[in-house]
PDB file of C-alpha atoms in Angstrom:
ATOM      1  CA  UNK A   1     -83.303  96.311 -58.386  1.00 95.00           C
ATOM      2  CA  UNK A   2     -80.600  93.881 -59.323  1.00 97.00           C
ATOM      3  CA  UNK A   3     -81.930  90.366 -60.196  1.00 97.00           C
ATOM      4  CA  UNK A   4     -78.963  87.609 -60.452  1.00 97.00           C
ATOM      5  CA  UNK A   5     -79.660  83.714 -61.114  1.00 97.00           C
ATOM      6  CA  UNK A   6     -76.895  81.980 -59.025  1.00 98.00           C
ATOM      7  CA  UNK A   7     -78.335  78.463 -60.477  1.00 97.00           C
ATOM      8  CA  UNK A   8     -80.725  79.039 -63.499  1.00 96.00           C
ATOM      9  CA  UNK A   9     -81.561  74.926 -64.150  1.00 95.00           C
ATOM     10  CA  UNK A  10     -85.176  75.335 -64.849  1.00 92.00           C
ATOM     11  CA  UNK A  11     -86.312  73.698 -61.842  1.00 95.00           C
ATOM     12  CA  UNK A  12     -89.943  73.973 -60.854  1.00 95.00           C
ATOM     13  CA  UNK A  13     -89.078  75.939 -57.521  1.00 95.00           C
ATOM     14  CA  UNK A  14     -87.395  79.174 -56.983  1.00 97.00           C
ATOM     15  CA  UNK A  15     -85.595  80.258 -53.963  1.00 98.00           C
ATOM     16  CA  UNK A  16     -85.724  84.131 -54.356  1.00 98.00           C
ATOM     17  CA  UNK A  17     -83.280  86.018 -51.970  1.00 98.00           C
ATOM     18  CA  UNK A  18     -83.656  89.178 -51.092  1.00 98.00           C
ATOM     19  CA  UNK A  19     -80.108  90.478 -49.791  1.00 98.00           C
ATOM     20  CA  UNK A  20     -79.261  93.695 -47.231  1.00 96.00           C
ATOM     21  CA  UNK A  21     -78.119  97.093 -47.706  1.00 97.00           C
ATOM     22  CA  UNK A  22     -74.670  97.820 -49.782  1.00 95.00           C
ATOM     23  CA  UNK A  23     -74.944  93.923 -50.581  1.00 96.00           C
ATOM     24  CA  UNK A  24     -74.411  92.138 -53.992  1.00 96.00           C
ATOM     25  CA  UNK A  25     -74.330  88.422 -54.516  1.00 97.00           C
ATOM     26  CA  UNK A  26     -70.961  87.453 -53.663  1.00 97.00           C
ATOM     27  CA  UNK A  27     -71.585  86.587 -49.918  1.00 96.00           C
ATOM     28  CA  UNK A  28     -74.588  84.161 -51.296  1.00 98.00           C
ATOM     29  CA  UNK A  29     -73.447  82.670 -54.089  1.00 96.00           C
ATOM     30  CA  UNK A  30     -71.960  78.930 -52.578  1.00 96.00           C
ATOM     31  CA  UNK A  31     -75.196  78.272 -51.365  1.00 97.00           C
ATOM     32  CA  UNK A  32     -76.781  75.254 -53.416  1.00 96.00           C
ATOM     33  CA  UNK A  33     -80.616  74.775 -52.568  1.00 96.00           C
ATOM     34  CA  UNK A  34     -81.663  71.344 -53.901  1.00 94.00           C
ATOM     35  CA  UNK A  35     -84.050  71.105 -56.345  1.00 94.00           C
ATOM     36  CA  UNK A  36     -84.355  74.384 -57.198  1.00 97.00           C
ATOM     37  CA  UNK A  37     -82.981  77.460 -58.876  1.00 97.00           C
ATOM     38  CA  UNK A  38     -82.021  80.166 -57.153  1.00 98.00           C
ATOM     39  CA  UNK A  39     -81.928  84.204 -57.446  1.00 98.00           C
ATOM     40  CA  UNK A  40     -80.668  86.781 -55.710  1.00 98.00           C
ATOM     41  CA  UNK A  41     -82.225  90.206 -55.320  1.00 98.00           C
ATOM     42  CA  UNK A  42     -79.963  93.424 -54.226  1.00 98.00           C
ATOM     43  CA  UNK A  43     -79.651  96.920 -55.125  1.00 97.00           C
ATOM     44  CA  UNK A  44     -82.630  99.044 -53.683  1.00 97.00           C
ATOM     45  CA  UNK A  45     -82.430 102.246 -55.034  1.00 96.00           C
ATOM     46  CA  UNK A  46     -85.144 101.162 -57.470  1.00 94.00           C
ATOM     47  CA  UNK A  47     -88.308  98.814 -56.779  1.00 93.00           C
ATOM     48  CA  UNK A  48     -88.228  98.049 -60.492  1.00 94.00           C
ATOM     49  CA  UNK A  49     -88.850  93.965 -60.285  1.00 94.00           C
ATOM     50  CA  UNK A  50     -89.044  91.939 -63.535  1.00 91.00           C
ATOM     51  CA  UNK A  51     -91.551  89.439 -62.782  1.00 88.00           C
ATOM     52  CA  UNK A  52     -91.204  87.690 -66.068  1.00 86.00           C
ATOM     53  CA  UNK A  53     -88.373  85.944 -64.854  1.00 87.00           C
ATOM     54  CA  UNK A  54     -91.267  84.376 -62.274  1.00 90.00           C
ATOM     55  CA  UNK A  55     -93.080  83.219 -65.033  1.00 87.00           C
ATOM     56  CA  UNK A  56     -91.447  79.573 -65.697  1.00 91.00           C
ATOM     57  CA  UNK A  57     -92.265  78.439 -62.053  1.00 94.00           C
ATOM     58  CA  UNK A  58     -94.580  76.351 -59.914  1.00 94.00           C
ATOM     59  CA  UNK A  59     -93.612  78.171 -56.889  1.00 94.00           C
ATOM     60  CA  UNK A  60     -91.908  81.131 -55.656  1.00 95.00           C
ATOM     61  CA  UNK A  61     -90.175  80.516 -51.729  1.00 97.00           C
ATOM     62  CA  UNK A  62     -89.331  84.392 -50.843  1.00 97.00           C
ATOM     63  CA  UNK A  63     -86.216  84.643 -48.676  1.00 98.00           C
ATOM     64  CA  UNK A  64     -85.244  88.035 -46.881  1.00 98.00           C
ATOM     65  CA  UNK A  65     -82.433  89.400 -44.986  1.00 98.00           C
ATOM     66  CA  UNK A  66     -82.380  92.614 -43.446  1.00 98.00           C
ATOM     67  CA  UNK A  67     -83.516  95.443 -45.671  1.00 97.00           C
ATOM     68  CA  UNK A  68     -84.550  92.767 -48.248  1.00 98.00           C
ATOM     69  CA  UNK A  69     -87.358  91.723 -45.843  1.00 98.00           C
ATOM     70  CA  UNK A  70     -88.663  95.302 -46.725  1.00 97.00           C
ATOM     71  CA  UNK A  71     -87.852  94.799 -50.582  1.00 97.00           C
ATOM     72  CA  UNK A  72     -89.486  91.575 -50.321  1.00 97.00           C
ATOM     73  CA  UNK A  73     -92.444  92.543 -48.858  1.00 96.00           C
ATOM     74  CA  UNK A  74     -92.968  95.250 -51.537  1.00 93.00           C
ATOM     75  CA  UNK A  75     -92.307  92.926 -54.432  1.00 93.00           C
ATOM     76  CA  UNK A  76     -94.627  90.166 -53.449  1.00 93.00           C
ATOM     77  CA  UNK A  77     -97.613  92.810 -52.695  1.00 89.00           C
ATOM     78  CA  UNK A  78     -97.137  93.918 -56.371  1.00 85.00           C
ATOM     79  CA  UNK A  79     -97.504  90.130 -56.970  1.00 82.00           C
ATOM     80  CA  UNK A  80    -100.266  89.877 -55.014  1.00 76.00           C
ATOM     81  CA  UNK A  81    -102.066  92.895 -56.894  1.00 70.00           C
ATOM     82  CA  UNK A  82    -101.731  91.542 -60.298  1.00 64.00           C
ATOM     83  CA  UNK A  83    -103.291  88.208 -59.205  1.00 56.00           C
ATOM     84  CA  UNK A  84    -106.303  90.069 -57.752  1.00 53.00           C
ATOM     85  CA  UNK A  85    -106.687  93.215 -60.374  1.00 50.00           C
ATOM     86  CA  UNK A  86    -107.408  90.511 -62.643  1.00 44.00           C
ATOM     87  CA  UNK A  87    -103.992  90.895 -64.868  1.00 45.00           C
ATOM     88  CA  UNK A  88    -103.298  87.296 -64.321  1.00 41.00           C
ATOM     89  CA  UNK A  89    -105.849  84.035 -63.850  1.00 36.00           C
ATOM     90  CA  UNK A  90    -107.365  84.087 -60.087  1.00 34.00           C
ATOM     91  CA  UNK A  91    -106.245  80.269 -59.892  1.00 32.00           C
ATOM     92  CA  UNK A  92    -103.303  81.842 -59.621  1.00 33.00           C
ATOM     93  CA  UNK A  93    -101.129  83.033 -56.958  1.00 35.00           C
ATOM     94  CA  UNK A  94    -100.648  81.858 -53.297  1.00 35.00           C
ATOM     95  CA  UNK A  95    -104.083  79.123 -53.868  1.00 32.00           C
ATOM     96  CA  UNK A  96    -102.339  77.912 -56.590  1.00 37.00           C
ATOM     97  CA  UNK A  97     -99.893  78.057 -59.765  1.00 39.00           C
ATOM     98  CA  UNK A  98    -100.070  78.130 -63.507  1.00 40.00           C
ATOM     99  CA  UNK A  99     -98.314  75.501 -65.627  1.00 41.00           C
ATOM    100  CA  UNK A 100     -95.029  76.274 -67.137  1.00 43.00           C
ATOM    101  CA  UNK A 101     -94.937  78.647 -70.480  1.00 43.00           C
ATOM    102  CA  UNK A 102     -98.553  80.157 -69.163  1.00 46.00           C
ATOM    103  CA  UNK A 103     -96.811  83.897 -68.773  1.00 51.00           C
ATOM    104  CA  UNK A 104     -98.488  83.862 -64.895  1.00 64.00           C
ATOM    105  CA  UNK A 105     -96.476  83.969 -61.350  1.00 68.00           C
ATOM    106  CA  UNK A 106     -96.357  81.007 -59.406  1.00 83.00           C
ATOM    107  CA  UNK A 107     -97.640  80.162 -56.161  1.00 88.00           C
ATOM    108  CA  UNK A 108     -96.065  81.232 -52.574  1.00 92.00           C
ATOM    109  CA  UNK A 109     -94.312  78.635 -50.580  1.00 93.00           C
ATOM    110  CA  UNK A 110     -92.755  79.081 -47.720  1.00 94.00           C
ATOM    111  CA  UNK A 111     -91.817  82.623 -46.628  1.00 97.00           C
ATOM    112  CA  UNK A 112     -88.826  83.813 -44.625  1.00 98.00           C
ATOM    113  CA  UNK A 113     -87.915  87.111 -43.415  1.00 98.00           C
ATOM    114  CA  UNK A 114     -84.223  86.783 -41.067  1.00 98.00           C
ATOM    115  CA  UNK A 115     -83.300  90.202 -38.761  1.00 98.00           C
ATOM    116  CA  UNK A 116     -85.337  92.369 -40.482  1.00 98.00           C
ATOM    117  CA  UNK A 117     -89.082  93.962 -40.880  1.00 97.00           C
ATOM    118  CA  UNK A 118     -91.109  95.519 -43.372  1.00 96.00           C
ATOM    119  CA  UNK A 119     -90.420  98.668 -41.580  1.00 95.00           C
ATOM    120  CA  UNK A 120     -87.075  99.848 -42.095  1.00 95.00           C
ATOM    121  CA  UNK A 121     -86.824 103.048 -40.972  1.00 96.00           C
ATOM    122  CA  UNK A 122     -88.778 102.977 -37.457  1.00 95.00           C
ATOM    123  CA  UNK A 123     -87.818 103.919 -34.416  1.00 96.00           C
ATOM    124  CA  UNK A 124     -90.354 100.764 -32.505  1.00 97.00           C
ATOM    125  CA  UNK A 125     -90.554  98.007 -35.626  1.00 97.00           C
ATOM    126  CA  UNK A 126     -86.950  98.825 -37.832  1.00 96.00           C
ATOM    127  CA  UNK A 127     -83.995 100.361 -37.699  1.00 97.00           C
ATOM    128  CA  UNK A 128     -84.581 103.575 -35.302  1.00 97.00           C
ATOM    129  CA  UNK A 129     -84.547 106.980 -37.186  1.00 96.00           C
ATOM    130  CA  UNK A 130     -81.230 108.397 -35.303  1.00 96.00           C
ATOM    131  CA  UNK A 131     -79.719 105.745 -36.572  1.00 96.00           C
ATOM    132  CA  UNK A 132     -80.669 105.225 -40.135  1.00 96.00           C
ATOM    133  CA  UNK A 133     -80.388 108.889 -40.683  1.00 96.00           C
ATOM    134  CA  UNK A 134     -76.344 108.935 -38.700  1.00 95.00           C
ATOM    135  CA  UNK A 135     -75.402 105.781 -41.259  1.00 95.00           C
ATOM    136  CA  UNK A 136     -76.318 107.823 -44.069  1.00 95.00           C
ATOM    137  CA  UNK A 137     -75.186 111.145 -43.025  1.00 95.00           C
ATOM    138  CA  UNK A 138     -71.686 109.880 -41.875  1.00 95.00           C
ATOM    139  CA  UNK A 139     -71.054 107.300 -44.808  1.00 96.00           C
ATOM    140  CA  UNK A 140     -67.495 107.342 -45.732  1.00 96.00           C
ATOM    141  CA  UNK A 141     -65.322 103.707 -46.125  1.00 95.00           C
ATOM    142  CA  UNK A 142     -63.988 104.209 -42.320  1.00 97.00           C
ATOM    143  CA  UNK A 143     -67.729 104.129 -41.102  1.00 96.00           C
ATOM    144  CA  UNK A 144     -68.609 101.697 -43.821  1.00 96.00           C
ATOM    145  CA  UNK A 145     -65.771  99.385 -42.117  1.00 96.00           C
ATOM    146  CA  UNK A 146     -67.363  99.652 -38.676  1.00 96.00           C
ATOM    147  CA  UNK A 147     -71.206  98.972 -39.670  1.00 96.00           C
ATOM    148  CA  UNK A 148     -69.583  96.163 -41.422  1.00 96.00           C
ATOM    149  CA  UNK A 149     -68.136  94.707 -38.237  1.00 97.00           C
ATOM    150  CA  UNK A 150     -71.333  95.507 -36.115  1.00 97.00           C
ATOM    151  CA  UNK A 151     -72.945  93.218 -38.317  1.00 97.00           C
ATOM    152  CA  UNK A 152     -70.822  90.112 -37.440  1.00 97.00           C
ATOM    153  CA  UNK A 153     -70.828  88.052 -34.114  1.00 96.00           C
ATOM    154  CA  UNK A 154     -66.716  88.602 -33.592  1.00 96.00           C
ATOM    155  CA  UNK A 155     -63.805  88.704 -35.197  1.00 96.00           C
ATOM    156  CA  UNK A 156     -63.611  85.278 -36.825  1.00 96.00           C
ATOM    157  CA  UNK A 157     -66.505  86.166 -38.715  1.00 96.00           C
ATOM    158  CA  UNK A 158     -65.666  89.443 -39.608  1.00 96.00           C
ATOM    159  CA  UNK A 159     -62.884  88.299 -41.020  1.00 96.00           C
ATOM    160  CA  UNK A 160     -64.716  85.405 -43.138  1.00 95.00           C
ATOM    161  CA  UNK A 161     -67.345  88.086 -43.747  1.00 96.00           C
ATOM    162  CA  UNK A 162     -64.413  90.559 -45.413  1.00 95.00           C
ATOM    163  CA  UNK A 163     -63.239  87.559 -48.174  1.00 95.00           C
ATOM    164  CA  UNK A 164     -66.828  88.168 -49.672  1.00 96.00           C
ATOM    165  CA  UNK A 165     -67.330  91.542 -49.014  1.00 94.00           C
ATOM    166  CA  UNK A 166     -70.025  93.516 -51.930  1.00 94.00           C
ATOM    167  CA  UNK A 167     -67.496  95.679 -53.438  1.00 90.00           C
ATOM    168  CA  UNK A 168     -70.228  98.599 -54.419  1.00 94.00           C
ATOM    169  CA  UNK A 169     -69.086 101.835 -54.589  1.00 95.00           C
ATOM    170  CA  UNK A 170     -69.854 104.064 -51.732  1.00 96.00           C
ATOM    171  CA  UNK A 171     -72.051 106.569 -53.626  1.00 96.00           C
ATOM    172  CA  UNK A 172     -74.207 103.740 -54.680  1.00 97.00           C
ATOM    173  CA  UNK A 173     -74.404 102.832 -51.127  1.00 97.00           C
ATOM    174  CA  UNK A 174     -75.516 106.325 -49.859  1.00 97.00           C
ATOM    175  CA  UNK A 175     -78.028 106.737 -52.815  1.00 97.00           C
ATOM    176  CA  UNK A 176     -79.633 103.433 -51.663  1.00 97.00           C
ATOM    177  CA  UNK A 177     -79.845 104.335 -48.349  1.00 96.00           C
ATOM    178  CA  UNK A 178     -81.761 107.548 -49.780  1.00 97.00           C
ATOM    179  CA  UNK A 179     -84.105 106.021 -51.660  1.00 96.00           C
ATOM    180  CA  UNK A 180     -85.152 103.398 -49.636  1.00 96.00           C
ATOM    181  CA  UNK A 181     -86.546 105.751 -46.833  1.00 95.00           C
ATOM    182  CA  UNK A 182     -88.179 107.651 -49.672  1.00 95.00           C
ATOM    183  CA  UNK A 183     -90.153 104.643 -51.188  1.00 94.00           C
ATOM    184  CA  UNK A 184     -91.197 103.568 -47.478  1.00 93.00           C
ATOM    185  CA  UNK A 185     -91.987 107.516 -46.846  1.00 90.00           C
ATOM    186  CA  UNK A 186     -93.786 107.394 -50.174  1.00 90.00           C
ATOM    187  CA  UNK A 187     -95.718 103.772 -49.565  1.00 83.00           C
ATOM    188  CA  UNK A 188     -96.985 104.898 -46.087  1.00 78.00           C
ATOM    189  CA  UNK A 189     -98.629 107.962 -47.734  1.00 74.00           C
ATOM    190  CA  UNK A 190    -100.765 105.494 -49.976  1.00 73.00           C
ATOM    191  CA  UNK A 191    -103.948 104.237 -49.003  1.00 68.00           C
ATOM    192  CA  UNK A 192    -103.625 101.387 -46.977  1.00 66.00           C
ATOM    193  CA  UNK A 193    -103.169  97.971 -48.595  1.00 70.00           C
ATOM    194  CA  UNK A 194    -103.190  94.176 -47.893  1.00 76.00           C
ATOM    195  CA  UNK A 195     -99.689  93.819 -46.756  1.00 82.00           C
ATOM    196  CA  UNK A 196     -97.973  90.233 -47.747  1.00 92.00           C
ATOM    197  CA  UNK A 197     -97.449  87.960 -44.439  1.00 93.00           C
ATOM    198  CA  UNK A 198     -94.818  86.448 -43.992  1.00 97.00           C
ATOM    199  CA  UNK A 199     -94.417  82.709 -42.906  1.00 96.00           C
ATOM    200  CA  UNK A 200     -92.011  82.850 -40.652  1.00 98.00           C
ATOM    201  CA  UNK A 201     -89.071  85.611 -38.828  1.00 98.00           C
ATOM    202  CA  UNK A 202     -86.233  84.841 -37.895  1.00 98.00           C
ATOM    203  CA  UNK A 203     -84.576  87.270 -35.151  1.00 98.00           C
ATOM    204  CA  UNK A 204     -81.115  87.257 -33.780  1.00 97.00           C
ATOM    205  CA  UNK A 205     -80.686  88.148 -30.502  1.00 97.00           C
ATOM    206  CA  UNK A 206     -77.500  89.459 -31.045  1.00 97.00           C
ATOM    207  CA  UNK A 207     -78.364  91.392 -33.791  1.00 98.00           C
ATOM    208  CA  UNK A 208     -76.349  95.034 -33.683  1.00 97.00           C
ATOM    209  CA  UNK A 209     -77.986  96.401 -36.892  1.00 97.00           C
ATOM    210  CA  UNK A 210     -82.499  95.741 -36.188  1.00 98.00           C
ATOM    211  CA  UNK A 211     -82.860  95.938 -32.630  1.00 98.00           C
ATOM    212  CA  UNK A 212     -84.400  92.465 -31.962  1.00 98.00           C
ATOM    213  CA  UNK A 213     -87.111  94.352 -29.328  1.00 98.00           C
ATOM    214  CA  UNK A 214     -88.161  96.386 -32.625  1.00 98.00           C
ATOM    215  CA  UNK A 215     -88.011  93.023 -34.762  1.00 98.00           C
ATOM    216  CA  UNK A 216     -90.221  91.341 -32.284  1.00 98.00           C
ATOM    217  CA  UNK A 217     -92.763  94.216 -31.507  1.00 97.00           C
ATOM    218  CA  UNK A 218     -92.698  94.311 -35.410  1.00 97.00           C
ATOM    219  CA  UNK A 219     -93.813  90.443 -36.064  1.00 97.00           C
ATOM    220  CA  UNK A 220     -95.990  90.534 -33.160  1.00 97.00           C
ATOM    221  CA  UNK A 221     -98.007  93.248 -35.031  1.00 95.00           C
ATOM    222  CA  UNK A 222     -97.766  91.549 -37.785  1.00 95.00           C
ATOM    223  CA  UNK A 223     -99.062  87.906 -36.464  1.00 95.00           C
ATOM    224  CA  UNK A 224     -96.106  86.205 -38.003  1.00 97.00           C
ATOM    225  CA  UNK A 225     -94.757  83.074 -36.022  1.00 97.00           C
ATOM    226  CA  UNK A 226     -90.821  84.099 -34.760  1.00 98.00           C
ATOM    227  CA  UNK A 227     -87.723  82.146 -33.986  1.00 97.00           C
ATOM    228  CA  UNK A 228     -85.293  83.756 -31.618  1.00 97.00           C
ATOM    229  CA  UNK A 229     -81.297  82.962 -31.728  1.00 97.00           C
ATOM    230  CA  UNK A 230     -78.185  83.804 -31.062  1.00 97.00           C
ATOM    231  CA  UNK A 231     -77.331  85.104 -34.149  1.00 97.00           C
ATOM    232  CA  UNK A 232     -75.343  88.114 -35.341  1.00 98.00           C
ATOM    233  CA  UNK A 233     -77.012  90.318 -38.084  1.00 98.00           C
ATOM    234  CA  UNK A 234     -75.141  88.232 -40.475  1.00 97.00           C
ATOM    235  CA  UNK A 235     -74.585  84.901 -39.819  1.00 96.00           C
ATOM    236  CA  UNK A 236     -73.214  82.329 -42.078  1.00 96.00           C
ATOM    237  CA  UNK A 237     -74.838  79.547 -40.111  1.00 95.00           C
ATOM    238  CA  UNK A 238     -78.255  81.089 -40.492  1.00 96.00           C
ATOM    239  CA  UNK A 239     -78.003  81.629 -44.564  1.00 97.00           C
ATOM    240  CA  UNK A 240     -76.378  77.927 -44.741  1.00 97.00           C
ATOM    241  CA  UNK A 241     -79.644  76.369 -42.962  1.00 97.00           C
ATOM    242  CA  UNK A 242     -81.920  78.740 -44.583  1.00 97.00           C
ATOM    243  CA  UNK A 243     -80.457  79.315 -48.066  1.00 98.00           C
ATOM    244  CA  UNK A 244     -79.478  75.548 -48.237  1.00 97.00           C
ATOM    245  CA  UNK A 245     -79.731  73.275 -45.971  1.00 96.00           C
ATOM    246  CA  UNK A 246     -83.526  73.317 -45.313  1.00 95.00           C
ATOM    247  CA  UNK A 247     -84.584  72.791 -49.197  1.00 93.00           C
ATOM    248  CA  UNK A 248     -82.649  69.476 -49.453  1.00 85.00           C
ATOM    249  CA  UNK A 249     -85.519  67.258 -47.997  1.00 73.00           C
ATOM    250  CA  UNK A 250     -88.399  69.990 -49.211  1.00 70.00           C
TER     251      UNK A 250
END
């Protein structure tokens, strides 16, 4: 996994952004979340997370989008584990954080997940198997083109979307796809574990990408609050409010 600092000011807050599939940080990097620094997390095709880089701050406020609600979910349960296998101080964690320089995670703020679930690959909660399985299978820059549009309200956007397009190769692409069904295959074959909860879900009800009936069946299962809109899979209004706008009196 790919962890970039878009503002790296040592604030005592992090706003840690867990970004799509095929994404990089271009489309996120204007954002300016007050008060805080501000990472962003892309690349799937390994879970490797470097939670040193945690280590300096008071709190953590996870941010997900997409297939980074699934990423997220799986990084902050590792969190979560460390705190309670005794690896780090049990003040610690989502009851409360270290100070600075301590080498322990900070607490959990506030915790958004926006048209996505922790179920990727899911034919009632993510993205149904058909379809998960056709993206990969018929990956080539001419379907890469038309997901890419799907994932935009209309034109206009698409077209603001394609001045920050993630320029990733295409074989990176695929092999993320891959892997990310076999780590969810792989965690689902585990014992079950405390799953993290998220705060809050945010579900577009235009979203062409998650089927907002699967996000909402998903959240309902999982007890997480929801707001519906009218959002697009991506939406520049929704990452302005949420990846900006709604830090600046926090």
């Amino acid at each position: 996994m790919v962890q970039q600092f878009i503002i790296h000011g040592h604030h005592p807050r992090l706003l840690l952004f867990f970004a799509g599939w095929g994404a990089d940080a271009t489309p996120f990097e204007q954002y300016r979340p007050q008060g805080s620094d501000y990472m962003v997390c892309y690349d799937y095709r390994s879970p490797a997370f470097d939670t040193s880089a945690l280590q300096e701050y008071e709190e953590v406020n996870p941010v997900g989008w997409s297939m980074g609600v699934w990423a997220a979910t799986q990084v902050m349960e590792r969190l979560a584990r460390d705190v309670a296998g005794g690896g780090l101080p049990p003040e610690v964690g989502c009851r409360g954080a270290a100070k600075k320089g301590q080498g322990t995670v900070p607490r959990v703020g506030r915790s958004i997940a926006i048209n996505g679930t922790p179920f990727p690959v899911d034919d009632r909660r993510g993205i149904p198997t058909a379809t998960y399985h056709g993206t990969l299978e018929g990956l080539t820059g001419v379907s890469l083109h038309k997901f890419l549009r799907r994932m935009c309200a209309d034109s206009q956007a698409f077209r603001a979307f394609l001045e920050v397009t993630p320029r990733r190769p295409l074989e990176e692409l695929r092999e993320e796809l891959a892997a990310a069904e076999a780590q969810y295959k792989a965690r689902r074959a585990e014992p079950p574990r405390k799953r993290f909860k998220w705060n809050l879900a945010v579900v577009g009800g235009n979203d062409r990408i998650v089927p907002p009936m699967n996000q909402l069946q998903a959240w309902q299962e999982e007890g997480t609050p929801t707001v519906q809109t009218d959002d697009a899979h991506y939406s520049r209004p929704l990452f302005q409010y949420y990846l900006q706008d709604l830090w600046t009196n926090s």
